Coordinates of C-alpha atoms in Angstrom, one line a residue:
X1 CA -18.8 2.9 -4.2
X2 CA -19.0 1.0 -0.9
X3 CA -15.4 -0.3 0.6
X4 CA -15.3 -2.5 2.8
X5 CA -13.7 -3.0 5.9
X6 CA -10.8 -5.1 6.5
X7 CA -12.4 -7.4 9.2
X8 CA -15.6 -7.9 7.4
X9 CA -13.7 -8.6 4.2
X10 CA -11.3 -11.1 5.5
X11 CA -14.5 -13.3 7.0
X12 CA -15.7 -13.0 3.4
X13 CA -12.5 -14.4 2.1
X14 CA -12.3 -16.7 4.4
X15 CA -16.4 -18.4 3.7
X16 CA -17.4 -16.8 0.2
X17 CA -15.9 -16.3 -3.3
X18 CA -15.0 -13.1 -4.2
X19 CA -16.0 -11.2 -7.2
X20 CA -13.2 -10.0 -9.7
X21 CA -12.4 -7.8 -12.4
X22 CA -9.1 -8.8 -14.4
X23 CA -8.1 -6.7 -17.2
X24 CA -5.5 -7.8 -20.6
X25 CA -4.2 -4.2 -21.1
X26 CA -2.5 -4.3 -24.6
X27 CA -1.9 -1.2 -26.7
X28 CA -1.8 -0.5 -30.9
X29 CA 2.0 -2.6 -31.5
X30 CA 0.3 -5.6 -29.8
X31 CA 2.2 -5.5 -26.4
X32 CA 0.3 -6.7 -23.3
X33 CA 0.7 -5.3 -20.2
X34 CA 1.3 -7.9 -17.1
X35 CA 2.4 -6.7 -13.8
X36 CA 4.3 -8.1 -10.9
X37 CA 2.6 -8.6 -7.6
X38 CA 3.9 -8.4 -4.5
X39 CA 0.7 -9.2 -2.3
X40 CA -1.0 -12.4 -2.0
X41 CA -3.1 -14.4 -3.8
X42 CA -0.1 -14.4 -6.4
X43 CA 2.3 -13.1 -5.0
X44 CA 5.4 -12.5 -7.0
X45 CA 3.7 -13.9 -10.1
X46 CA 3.3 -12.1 -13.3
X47 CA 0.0 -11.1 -13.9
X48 CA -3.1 -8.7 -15.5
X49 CA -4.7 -6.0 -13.5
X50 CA -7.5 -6.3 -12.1
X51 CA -9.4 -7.1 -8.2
X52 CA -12.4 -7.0 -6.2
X53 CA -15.6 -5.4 -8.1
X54 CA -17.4 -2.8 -5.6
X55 CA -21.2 -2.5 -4.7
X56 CA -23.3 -0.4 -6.8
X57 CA -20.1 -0.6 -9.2
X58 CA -20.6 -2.5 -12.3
X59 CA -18.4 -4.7 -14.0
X60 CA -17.4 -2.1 -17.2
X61 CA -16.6 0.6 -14.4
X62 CA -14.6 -1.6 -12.5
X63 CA -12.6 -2.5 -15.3
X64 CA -11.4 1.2 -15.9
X65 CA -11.5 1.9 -12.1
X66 CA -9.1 -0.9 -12.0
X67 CA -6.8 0.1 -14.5
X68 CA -6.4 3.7 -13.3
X69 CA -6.0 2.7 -9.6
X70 CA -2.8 -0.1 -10.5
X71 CA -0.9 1.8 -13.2
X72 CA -2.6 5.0 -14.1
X73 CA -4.1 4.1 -17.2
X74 CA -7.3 5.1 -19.2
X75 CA -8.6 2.5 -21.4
X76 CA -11.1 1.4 -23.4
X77 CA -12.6 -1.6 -22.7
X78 CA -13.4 -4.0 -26.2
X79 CA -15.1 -6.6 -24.6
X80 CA -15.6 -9.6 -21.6
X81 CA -13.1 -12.4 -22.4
X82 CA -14.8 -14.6 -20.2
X83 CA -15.8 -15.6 -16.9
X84 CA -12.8 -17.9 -14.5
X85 CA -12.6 -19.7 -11.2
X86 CA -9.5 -18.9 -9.8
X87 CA -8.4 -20.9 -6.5
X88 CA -5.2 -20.3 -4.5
X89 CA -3.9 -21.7 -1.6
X90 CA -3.8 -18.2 0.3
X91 CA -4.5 -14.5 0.5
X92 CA -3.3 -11.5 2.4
X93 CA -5.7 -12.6 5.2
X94 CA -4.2 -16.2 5.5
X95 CA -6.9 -18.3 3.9
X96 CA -7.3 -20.0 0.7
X97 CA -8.9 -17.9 -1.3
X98 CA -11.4 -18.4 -4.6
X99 CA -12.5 -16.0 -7.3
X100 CA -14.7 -15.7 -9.9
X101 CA -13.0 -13.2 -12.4
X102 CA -14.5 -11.8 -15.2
X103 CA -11.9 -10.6 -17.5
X104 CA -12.2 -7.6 -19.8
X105 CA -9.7 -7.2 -23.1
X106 CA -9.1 -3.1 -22.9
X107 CA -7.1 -0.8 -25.3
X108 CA -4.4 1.9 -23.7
X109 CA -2.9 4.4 -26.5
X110 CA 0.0 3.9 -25.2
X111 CA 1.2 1.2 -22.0
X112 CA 3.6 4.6 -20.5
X113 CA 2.7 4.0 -16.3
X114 CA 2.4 7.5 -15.0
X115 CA 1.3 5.8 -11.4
X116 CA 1.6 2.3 -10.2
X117 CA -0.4 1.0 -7.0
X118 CA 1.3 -0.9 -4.0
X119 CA 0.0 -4.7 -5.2
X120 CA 2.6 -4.7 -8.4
X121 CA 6.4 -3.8 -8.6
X122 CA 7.1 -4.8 -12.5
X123 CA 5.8 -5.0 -15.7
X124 CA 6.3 -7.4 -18.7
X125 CA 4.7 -8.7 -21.8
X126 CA 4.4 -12.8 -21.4
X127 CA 3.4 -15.2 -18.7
X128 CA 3.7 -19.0 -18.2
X129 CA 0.8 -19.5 -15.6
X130 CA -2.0 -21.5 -17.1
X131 CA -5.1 -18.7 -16.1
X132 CA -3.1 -16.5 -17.4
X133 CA -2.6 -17.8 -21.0
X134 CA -6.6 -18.8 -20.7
X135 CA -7.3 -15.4 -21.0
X136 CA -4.8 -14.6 -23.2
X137 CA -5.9 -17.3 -25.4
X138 CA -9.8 -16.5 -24.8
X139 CA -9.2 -12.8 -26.0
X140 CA -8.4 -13.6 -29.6
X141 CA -5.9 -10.8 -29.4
X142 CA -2.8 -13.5 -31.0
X143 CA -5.0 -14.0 -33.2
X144 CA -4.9 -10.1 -34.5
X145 CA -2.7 -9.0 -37.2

C-alpha cells in the first residue's frame, strides 16, 4: 500500500473528496462497537471505525485493515451498507473536509480491544448523530433477531 505524505495529503483535503472506509463492528449478542475520537473531522463524537482507503488497496481489505489498525480486531466483513457523503466543517489540516464513505457491516467474535489506535479514546454501543444512525439504519442489523 502507498501512504501518503502529510503535505500532499492536506492539499488533497483541502481541493478533493477523500475516499473512506467506515466499518459497523457488532458481535453475536448484538452490541455495536462505536468509538470516541479525539482527532478532527469529528472530534470528540462517537463514531464507527473506519478512514482513508489506500492505492492498490481495495475497499474489502481496507475494511479489515481498518479494523485491526483502530482497535485490534479481526473481522469478517457481511456486506457494503452503502455509499455516504459526509461533509464537516474541518479536519486535522484546518479545512473543511468531504468524504465519500463506503460503509461495510463486519462481524468480531467477540468486541474485547486488545490495541486501540491514537484517533479514538472510548468505546460505546449507541450514537445520536444523524450519519451515524444512516448506517445503522441501512445495515438491517436492528432488524436482526
Amino acid at each position: 500500500m502507498n501512504y501518503i505524505e502529510e503535505e500532499l495529503y492536506s492539499r488533497f483535503v483541502e481541493l478533493m473528496p477523500i475516499t473512506c472506509i467506515d466499518v459497523l463492528i457488532h458481535d453475536d449478542e448484538g452490541r455495536i462497537l462505536l468509538v470516541k475520537r479525539n482527532q478532527e473531522p469529528a472530534k470528540d463524537k462517537w463514531w464507527v471505525i473506519g478512514g482513508r482507503l489506500l492505492k492498490d488497496e481495495t475497499m474489502l481489505e481496507g475494511a479489515v485493515r481498518k479494523a485491526k489498525e483502530e482497535v485490534g480486531l479481526d473481522v469478517k466483513v457481511e456486506k457494503i451498507i452503502g455509499v455516504y457523503d459526509e461533509f464537516f466543517n474541518t479536519s486535522i489540516q484546518g479545512y473543511p473536509t468531504h468524504t465519500v464513505c463506503i460503509a461495510f457491516l463486519a462481524k468480531a467474535d467477540n468486541l474485547l480491544l486488545t490495541d486501540v489506535d491514537y484517533t479514538c479514546y472510548g468505546f460505546k454501543l449507541v450514537s445520536y448523530d444523524p450519519y451515524l444512525l444512516r448506517v445503522v439504519k441501512d445495515s438491517g442489523i436492528l432488524e436482526r433477531k
